[in-house]
Amino acid sequence: GILFTVEGDRWLVTLIGGGRDYPPTDDAAWLEFARSLRAQDIYDAIRNAEPLSPIRGHRGTENRRRHFEGSARQPENFIALGDSVCAFNPVYGQGMTIASMGANALNECLCEQNSSLENFAQQFQKQLTKVTAAPWMLATSEDYRYRETEGGSPNLRTRFMHRYMDQVMKLSTFDASVRQVLLEVF
């Protein structure tokens, strides 16, 4: 669960489930889900609060990556970026950032390009693959924590990422500066 203040002396509350244990969308059951969390802090903060909007649920959590850089059958100078190339589980909050990084990569490629656009699309798609590699690894590694995750299986790199992120999360609960950086990254 996540709770933070927003403008107008309001709070934004997000409850997240995994392994097919999802927060319900009716008020009473949603509040009960908040109470079921390991720490009671969010429940204690919201149990007497007045909701300002209906509860919204979202279960579109798949990660999807398409490899246009290796496609021999695409129109000349066809490029793809954003979610058409790499779409993430929204819980990680990476989609807009990666789309922006892809746009920056496109700009860099265009600035570096000579007057000929020969092979430009394929070169750009290869560059975009590099831009999305680390965020993709992080997102898919975290999703493998759930037994219900479909598609592939965890490898040595995934297990390393789990151990690394476990240490970062643990440290972020005791060190405010680490927590701040982690929240800025998210």
Coordinates of C-alpha atoms in Angstrom, one line a residue:
G1 CA 0.0 0.0 0.0
I2 CA 1.0 3.6 -0.7
L3 CA -0.3 6.7 1.0
F4 CA 0.9 10.2 0.3
T5 CA -0.4 13.7 0.5
V6 CA -1.4 15.7 -2.5
E7 CA -2.6 19.3 -3.0
G8 CA -5.6 20.6 -1.2
D9 CA -4.9 18.7 2.1
R10 CA -5.9 15.4 0.4
W11 CA -4.4 12.0 0.4
L12 CA -3.9 9.6 -2.4
V13 CA -4.1 5.9 -1.4
T14 CA -3.0 3.0 -3.6
L15 CA -3.4 -0.6 -2.6
I16 CA -1.6 -3.2 -4.6
G17 CA -2.1 -7.0 -4.7
G18 CA -0.2 -9.8 -6.3
G19 CA -0.5 -13.4 -6.9
R20 CA -4.2 -13.0 -7.8
D21 CA -4.9 -11.4 -4.4
Y22 CA -6.2 -8.1 -5.6
P23 CA -7.8 -5.2 -3.7
P24 CA -11.5 -5.1 -4.2
T25 CA -13.3 -2.0 -5.5
D26 CA -16.2 -1.7 -3.1
D27 CA -15.6 0.6 -0.1
A28 CA -16.0 -1.8 2.8
A29 CA -14.0 -4.6 1.3
W30 CA -11.3 -2.2 0.1
L31 CA -10.9 -0.9 3.7
E32 CA -10.7 -4.4 4.9
F33 CA -8.0 -5.1 2.4
A34 CA -6.0 -2.1 3.8
R35 CA -6.4 -3.6 7.2
S36 CA -5.0 -6.9 6.1
L37 CA -1.7 -5.4 5.1
R38 CA 1.3 -6.3 7.3
A39 CA 1.5 -2.8 8.7
Q40 CA -1.6 -1.1 10.0
D41 CA -0.5 2.5 9.3
I42 CA -2.5 3.0 6.1
Y43 CA -5.6 1.5 7.6
D44 CA -5.3 3.6 10.7
A45 CA -4.9 6.7 8.6
I46 CA -7.9 6.1 6.3
R47 CA -10.4 4.2 8.4
N48 CA -12.3 7.3 9.3
A49 CA -11.4 9.4 6.2
E50 CA -14.0 10.5 3.8
P51 CA -13.5 9.2 0.2
L52 CA -13.5 12.0 -2.4
S53 CA -13.8 9.7 -5.4
P54 CA -14.9 6.1 -6.2
I55 CA -12.3 3.3 -5.9
R56 CA -10.7 2.5 -9.2
G57 CA -9.3 -0.9 -10.0
H58 CA -6.7 -1.8 -12.6
R59 CA -5.4 -5.3 -13.4
G60 CA -3.5 -4.7 -16.6
T61 CA -0.1 -5.6 -15.3
E62 CA 1.6 -7.4 -18.1
N63 CA 5.0 -6.4 -19.4
R64 CA 5.3 -6.5 -23.2
R65 CA 8.4 -6.0 -25.3
R66 CA 8.6 -6.2 -29.1
H67 CA 11.9 -6.5 -30.9
F68 CA 11.7 -4.3 -34.0
E69 CA 15.5 -4.1 -34.2
G70 CA 15.6 -7.6 -35.6
S71 CA 12.7 -7.4 -37.9
A72 CA 13.6 -7.8 -41.6
R73 CA 10.0 -7.2 -42.7
Q74 CA 9.1 -3.6 -41.9
P75 CA 8.5 -0.6 -44.1
E76 CA 11.6 1.5 -45.0
N77 CA 12.3 4.1 -42.2
F78 CA 9.5 2.7 -40.0
I79 CA 10.3 3.4 -36.4
A80 CA 8.4 2.4 -33.2
L81 CA 8.8 3.7 -29.7
G82 CA 6.9 4.1 -26.4
D83 CA 4.5 1.3 -25.5
S84 CA 4.5 -0.1 -29.0
V85 CA 8.0 -1.3 -28.2
C86 CA 8.1 -1.7 -24.5
A87 CA 5.1 -1.5 -22.1
F88 CA 5.5 -2.1 -18.4
N89 CA 3.4 -3.2 -15.5
P90 CA 2.1 0.2 -14.4
V91 CA 3.0 -0.5 -10.8
Y92 CA 6.6 0.3 -11.6
G93 CA 5.8 3.7 -13.0
Q94 CA 8.3 3.5 -15.8
G95 CA 6.2 3.8 -18.9
M96 CA 6.4 7.6 -19.5
T97 CA 10.0 7.8 -18.5
I98 CA 11.0 5.1 -20.9
A99 CA 8.9 6.6 -23.7
S100 CA 10.7 9.9 -23.0
M101 CA 14.1 8.2 -23.0
G102 CA 13.2 6.6 -26.3
A103 CA 12.3 10.1 -27.8
N104 CA 15.7 11.4 -26.6
A105 CA 17.4 8.4 -28.2
L106 CA 15.5 9.2 -31.5
N107 CA 16.7 12.8 -31.3
E108 CA 20.3 11.8 -30.7
C109 CA 20.1 9.4 -33.6
L110 CA 18.7 12.0 -35.9
C111 CA 21.4 14.5 -34.9
E112 CA 24.1 12.0 -35.5
Q113 CA 22.7 10.9 -38.8
N114 CA 24.3 12.1 -42.0
S115 CA 22.1 13.3 -44.9
S116 CA 21.3 9.7 -45.9
L117 CA 18.6 7.9 -43.9
E118 CA 19.7 4.5 -45.2
N119 CA 19.4 1.9 -42.4
F120 CA 18.3 4.6 -40.0
A121 CA 15.3 2.8 -38.6
Q122 CA 17.2 -0.4 -37.9
Q123 CA 20.0 1.5 -36.2
F124 CA 17.6 3.5 -34.1
Q125 CA 15.7 0.4 -33.1
K126 CA 19.0 -1.2 -31.9
Q127 CA 19.7 1.9 -29.9
L128 CA 16.2 1.8 -28.4
T129 CA 16.8 -1.8 -27.4
K130 CA 19.8 -0.7 -25.3
V131 CA 17.7 2.1 -23.7
T132 CA 15.0 -0.3 -22.6
A133 CA 17.2 -3.2 -21.5
A134 CA 17.8 -2.3 -17.8
P135 CA 14.3 -1.1 -17.0
W136 CA 12.9 -4.3 -18.7
M137 CA 15.2 -6.5 -16.6
L138 CA 14.2 -4.7 -13.4
A139 CA 10.4 -4.9 -14.1
T140 CA 10.4 -8.5 -15.3
S141 CA 12.7 -9.6 -12.5
E142 CA 10.3 -8.2 -9.9
D143 CA 7.3 -9.8 -11.5
Y144 CA 9.0 -13.2 -11.1
R145 CA 8.5 -12.9 -7.4
Y146 CA 4.9 -14.1 -8.0
R147 CA 4.4 -17.8 -8.8
E148 CA 1.6 -16.9 -11.1
T149 CA 3.8 -14.9 -13.5
E150 CA 3.7 -16.4 -17.0
G151 CA 6.3 -16.4 -19.7
G152 CA 9.8 -17.6 -19.1
S153 CA 11.4 -18.4 -15.7
P154 CA 13.8 -16.7 -13.3
N155 CA 17.5 -17.0 -14.2
L156 CA 20.7 -16.1 -12.3
R157 CA 20.3 -12.4 -13.2
T158 CA 16.8 -12.4 -11.9
R159 CA 17.8 -14.0 -8.6
F160 CA 20.6 -11.4 -8.3
M161 CA 18.1 -8.6 -8.9
H162 CA 15.8 -10.0 -6.2
R163 CA 18.6 -10.0 -3.7
Y164 CA 19.7 -6.5 -4.7
M165 CA 16.2 -5.0 -4.6
D166 CA 15.5 -6.7 -1.2
Q167 CA 18.6 -4.9 0.2
V168 CA 17.6 -1.6 -1.3
M169 CA 14.1 -1.9 0.1
K170 CA 15.3 -2.9 3.5
L171 CA 17.8 0.0 3.6
S172 CA 15.1 2.4 2.4
T173 CA 13.0 1.7 5.6
F174 CA 15.9 2.8 7.8
D175 CA 17.7 5.5 5.8
A176 CA 15.6 8.5 4.7
S177 CA 18.1 9.5 2.0
V178 CA 17.9 6.1 0.4
R179 CA 14.1 6.2 0.6
Q180 CA 14.1 9.6 -1.1
V181 CA 16.2 8.4 -4.0
L182 CA 14.1 5.3 -4.3
L183 CA 10.9 7.3 -4.4
E184 CA 12.4 9.7 -7.0
V185 CA 13.4 6.7 -9.2
F186 CA 9.9 5.3 -8.9

